[in-house]
Amino acid sequence: MPREREHRSDKPIRLLLAEDQGMMRGALALLLGMEDDIEVVAQVASGDAIVAAALDHRPDVALLDIELPGRSGLDAAAELRERVPGCRVLILTTFGRPGYLRRAMEAGAAGFLVKDGPVEELAAAVRRVLAGETVVDPALAAAALSAGPNPLTGRERDVLEASADGATVADIAARLHLSESTVRNYLSSAIGKTGTRNRMEAMREARRQGWL
């Protein structure tokens, strides 16, 4: 296996870290900050704060969790691609779901790792994505290939996500500016595609697969 390209700049790699668990965020910031060529310039605890922090601090790499308060790291990654194009995105998550990997790549992420590796590998991944490489957990890449694409359309995902708090069909229709019959059609289609019996089971299965 070829050696990864090393970061050769005299300046340290400017890193933004998004992680909602305070202990994990602090540990990552401390350990990555001990690397000679990495400087953690911003830490945020919610997805809503990612883009603003990136605009303020102009990091070279954003290390993002997926499941964050406010908005997901995947949604933030897509906006970073548009608003801070010089920032490379590396997804680091507890949930190694094939659907998440596909969505991360579609959002423009340069890497996807799960949180069970040593910090040395994470630091190397930061350097590699900045050097222009794509870094993906090999086992997860194989699982994503075997799982196939996300079968749900964007609107089907929207109605399932709007169902998460037990909202009625009328509530979902009002929230998404759709008719109630259209919402029912989307829910029925999502239930069929997930092979489940009702919308709550469909939502759980879609989340398990990383489709939401």
Tab-separated table of C-alpha atoms in Angstrom:
chain	number	residue	atom	x	y	z
A	1	MET	CA	0.000	0.000	0.000
A	2	PRO	CA	1.460	3.385	-0.937
A	3	ARG	CA	2.335	5.781	1.846
A	4	GLU	CA	0.001	8.696	2.282
A	5	ARG	CA	1.204	12.029	1.013
A	6	GLU	CA	2.506	14.135	3.871
A	7	HIS	CA	1.413	17.665	4.636
A	8	ARG	CA	4.480	19.817	3.821
A	9	SER	CA	3.363	23.351	4.559
A	10	ASP	CA	5.217	25.432	7.126
A	11	LYS	CA	1.832	26.416	8.540
A	12	PRO	CA	-0.159	23.971	10.687
A	13	ILE	CA	-3.349	22.420	9.359
A	14	ARG	CA	-6.242	24.511	10.627
A	15	LEU	CA	-8.934	22.151	11.935
A	16	LEU	CA	-12.576	22.739	12.841
A	17	LEU	CA	-14.068	20.106	15.153
A	18	ALA	CA	-17.834	19.478	15.410
A	19	GLU	CA	-18.859	17.011	18.125
A	20	ASP	CA	-21.800	17.314	20.515
A	21	GLN	CA	-20.379	15.185	23.325
A	22	GLY	CA	-18.210	17.479	25.400
A	23	MET	CA	-15.834	14.821	26.682
A	24	MET	CA	-15.248	13.370	23.219
A	25	ARG	CA	-14.804	16.827	21.701
A	26	GLY	CA	-12.295	17.818	24.366
A	27	ALA	CA	-10.335	14.585	24.003
A	28	LEU	CA	-10.170	14.875	20.220
A	29	ALA	CA	-9.114	18.509	20.405
A	30	LEU	CA	-6.405	17.697	22.932
A	31	LEU	CA	-5.028	14.670	21.101
A	32	LEU	CA	-5.103	16.196	17.625
A	33	GLY	CA	-3.685	19.453	18.974
A	34	MET	CA	-0.649	17.512	20.207
A	35	GLU	CA	0.282	16.780	16.593
A	36	ASP	CA	3.031	19.161	15.445
A	37	ASP	CA	1.256	20.077	12.217
A	38	ILE	CA	-2.391	20.341	13.386
A	39	GLU	CA	-4.038	23.303	15.117
A	40	VAL	CA	-7.661	23.058	16.319
A	41	VAL	CA	-8.938	26.554	15.536
A	42	ALA	CA	-12.632	26.029	16.317
A	43	GLN	CA	-14.828	23.637	18.284
A	44	VAL	CA	-18.626	23.513	17.986
A	45	ALA	CA	-21.260	21.358	19.659
A	46	SER	CA	-24.129	21.720	17.171
A	47	GLY	CA	-24.635	21.354	13.456
A	48	ASP	CA	-26.113	24.845	13.231
A	49	ALA	CA	-22.786	26.363	14.296
A	50	ILE	CA	-20.533	24.619	11.749
A	51	VAL	CA	-20.810	26.916	8.742
A	52	ALA	CA	-20.597	30.128	10.774
A	53	ALA	CA	-17.488	28.846	12.554
A	54	ALA	CA	-15.931	27.843	9.231
A	55	LEU	CA	-16.625	31.295	7.777
A	56	ASP	CA	-15.040	32.923	10.839
A	57	HIS	CA	-11.962	30.700	11.153
A	58	ARG	CA	-11.417	29.451	7.573
A	59	PRO	CA	-10.200	25.955	8.527
A	60	ASP	CA	-8.349	23.721	6.092
A	61	VAL	CA	-10.247	20.644	7.294
A	62	ALA	CA	-13.580	20.256	9.092
A	63	LEU	CA	-13.913	17.108	11.202
A	64	LEU	CA	-17.653	16.536	11.591
A	65	ASP	CA	-19.858	14.136	13.495
A	66	ILE	CA	-23.112	13.211	11.718
A	67	GLU	CA	-25.773	13.212	14.413
A	68	LEU	CA	-25.603	16.695	15.895
A	69	PRO	CA	-28.192	18.980	17.498
A	70	GLY	CA	-29.787	21.435	15.106
A	71	ARG	CA	-28.709	19.907	11.816
A	72	SER	CA	-26.671	16.911	10.742
A	73	GLY	CA	-23.021	17.003	9.828
A	74	LEU	CA	-24.016	15.757	6.381
A	75	ASP	CA	-26.237	18.782	5.760
A	76	ALA	CA	-23.480	21.078	7.014
A	77	ALA	CA	-20.943	19.361	4.750
A	78	ALA	CA	-23.061	20.137	1.703
A	79	GLU	CA	-23.269	23.814	2.667
A	80	LEU	CA	-19.543	23.983	3.404
A	81	ARG	CA	-18.859	22.772	-0.128
A	82	GLU	CA	-20.745	25.796	-1.448
A	83	ARG	CA	-19.734	28.504	1.017
A	84	VAL	CA	-16.239	27.457	2.142
A	85	PRO	CA	-14.939	25.488	-0.851
A	86	GLY	CA	-11.358	25.547	0.388
A	87	CYS	CA	-12.320	23.485	3.454
A	88	ARG	CA	-12.052	19.722	3.119
A	89	VAL	CA	-14.583	17.677	5.110
A	90	LEU	CA	-13.810	14.515	7.046
A	91	ILE	CA	-16.777	12.719	8.642
A	92	LEU	CA	-16.071	10.934	11.928
A	93	THR	CA	-19.006	9.050	13.418
A	94	THR	CA	-20.000	6.305	15.808
A	95	PHE	CA	-22.525	5.049	13.284
A	96	GLY	CA	-20.814	3.237	10.421
A	97	ARG	CA	-23.908	2.883	8.257
A	98	PRO	CA	-23.578	2.311	4.504
A	99	GLY	CA	-26.264	4.873	3.730
A	100	TYR	CA	-24.381	7.516	5.686
A	101	LEU	CA	-21.259	6.905	3.624
A	102	ARG	CA	-23.117	7.379	0.360
A	103	ARG	CA	-24.761	10.548	1.608
A	104	ALA	CA	-21.431	11.886	2.876
A	105	MET	CA	-19.804	11.395	-0.508
A	106	GLU	CA	-22.781	13.025	-2.240
A	107	ALA	CA	-22.406	15.991	0.130
A	108	GLY	CA	-18.806	16.416	-0.943
A	109	ALA	CA	-17.009	14.875	2.033
A	110	ALA	CA	-13.425	13.796	1.359
A	111	GLY	CA	-13.355	11.130	4.045
A	112	PHE	CA	-15.483	8.956	6.298
A	113	LEU	CA	-14.160	7.174	9.392
A	114	VAL	CA	-15.731	5.556	12.427
A	115	LYS	CA	-14.695	6.435	15.972
A	116	ASP	CA	-12.954	3.203	16.849
A	117	GLY	CA	-9.497	3.835	15.412
A	118	PRO	CA	-6.361	5.281	17.025
A	119	VAL	CA	-5.809	9.034	16.936
A	120	GLU	CA	-2.687	8.510	14.822
A	121	GLU	CA	-4.864	7.158	12.015
A	122	LEU	CA	-7.234	10.086	12.377
A	123	ALA	CA	-4.367	12.574	12.200
A	124	ALA	CA	-3.036	10.801	9.105
A	125	ALA	CA	-6.515	10.978	7.544
A	126	VAL	CA	-6.634	14.735	8.178
A	127	ARG	CA	-3.330	15.115	6.335
A	128	ARG	CA	-4.453	12.884	3.486
A	129	VAL	CA	-7.733	14.664	2.790
A	130	LEU	CA	-5.915	18.001	2.797
A	131	ALA	CA	-3.480	16.539	0.264
A	132	GLY	CA	-6.423	15.789	-2.021
A	133	GLU	CA	-7.020	12.131	-1.213
A	134	THR	CA	-10.289	10.436	-0.319
A	135	VAL	CA	-10.128	8.420	2.889
A	136	VAL	CA	-12.850	5.868	3.644
A	137	ASP	CA	-13.017	3.086	6.214
A	138	PRO	CA	-12.436	-0.067	4.069
A	139	ALA	CA	-15.042	-2.242	5.803
A	140	LEU	CA	-17.659	0.462	5.481
A	141	ALA	CA	-16.838	0.993	1.813
A	142	ALA	CA	-17.405	-2.702	1.136
A	143	ALA	CA	-20.693	-2.653	3.049
A	144	ALA	CA	-21.891	0.392	1.120
A	145	LEU	CA	-21.184	-1.295	-2.200
A	146	SER	CA	-23.127	-4.403	-1.192
A	147	ALA	CA	-26.032	-2.406	0.267
A	148	GLY	CA	-26.789	-0.516	-2.930
A	149	PRO	CA	-28.158	3.018	-3.234
A	150	ASN	CA	-30.706	4.691	-0.998
A	151	PRO	CA	-34.131	3.681	-2.376
A	152	LEU	CA	-35.969	6.617	-0.777
A	153	THR	CA	-36.615	9.824	-2.671
A	154	GLY	CA	-35.946	13.178	-1.078
A	155	ARG	CA	-39.624	13.754	-0.351
A	156	GLU	CA	-40.027	10.277	1.145
A	157	ARG	CA	-37.142	11.049	3.474
A	158	ASP	CA	-38.719	14.385	4.349
A	159	VAL	CA	-42.048	12.864	5.387
A	160	LEU	CA	-40.372	10.120	7.430
A	161	GLU	CA	-38.211	12.649	9.255
A	162	ALA	CA	-41.289	14.798	9.895
A	163	SER	CA	-42.921	11.718	11.452
A	164	ALA	CA	-40.219	11.342	14.075
A	165	ASP	CA	-42.049	13.221	16.830
A	166	GLY	CA	-45.345	11.409	16.320
A	167	ALA	CA	-46.783	14.123	14.088
A	168	THR	CA	-50.112	13.432	12.403
A	169	VAL	CA	-50.520	13.364	8.641
A	170	ALA	CA	-52.130	16.803	8.879
A	171	ASP	CA	-49.152	18.103	10.877
A	172	ILE	CA	-46.692	16.734	8.317
A	173	ALA	CA	-48.694	18.172	5.428
A	174	ALA	CA	-48.713	21.623	7.008
A	175	ARG	CA	-45.018	21.466	7.874
A	176	LEU	CA	-43.964	20.431	4.370
A	177	HIS	CA	-46.607	22.422	2.483
A	178	LEU	CA	-48.101	19.306	0.927
A	179	SER	CA	-51.616	17.924	0.717
A	180	GLU	CA	-52.562	15.185	3.163
A	181	SER	CA	-53.140	12.722	0.326
A	182	THR	CA	-49.655	13.407	-1.006
A	183	VAL	CA	-48.168	12.807	2.432
A	184	ARG	CA	-50.025	9.501	2.700
A	185	ASN	CA	-48.707	8.462	-0.709
A	186	TYR	CA	-45.133	9.261	0.254
A	187	LEU	CA	-45.481	7.413	3.561
A	188	SER	CA	-46.991	4.378	1.850
A	189	SER	CA	-44.183	4.324	-0.688
A	190	ALA	CA	-41.517	4.623	2.036
A	191	ILE	CA	-43.099	1.806	4.038
A	192	GLY	CA	-43.090	-0.412	0.957
A	193	LYS	CA	-39.477	0.367	0.091
A	194	THR	CA	-38.269	-0.344	3.624
A	195	GLY	CA	-40.266	-3.570	3.882
A	196	THR	CA	-41.946	-2.466	7.105
A	197	ARG	CA	-45.518	-2.343	8.421
A	198	ASN	CA	-45.993	1.281	9.396
A	199	ARG	CA	-44.330	4.644	9.226
A	200	MET	CA	-42.571	4.380	12.600
A	201	GLU	CA	-41.007	1.063	11.602
A	202	ALA	CA	-40.099	2.605	8.245
A	203	MET	CA	-38.402	5.528	9.975
A	204	ARG	CA	-36.430	3.229	12.284
A	205	GLU	CA	-35.318	1.015	9.406
A	206	ALA	CA	-34.326	4.005	7.280
A	207	ARG	CA	-32.264	5.355	10.164
A	208	ARG	CA	-30.649	1.970	10.760
A	209	GLN	CA	-29.576	1.893	7.129
A	210	GLY	CA	-28.333	5.477	7.239
A	211	TRP	CA	-30.915	6.658	4.689
A	212	LEU	CA	-32.124	9.468	6.981
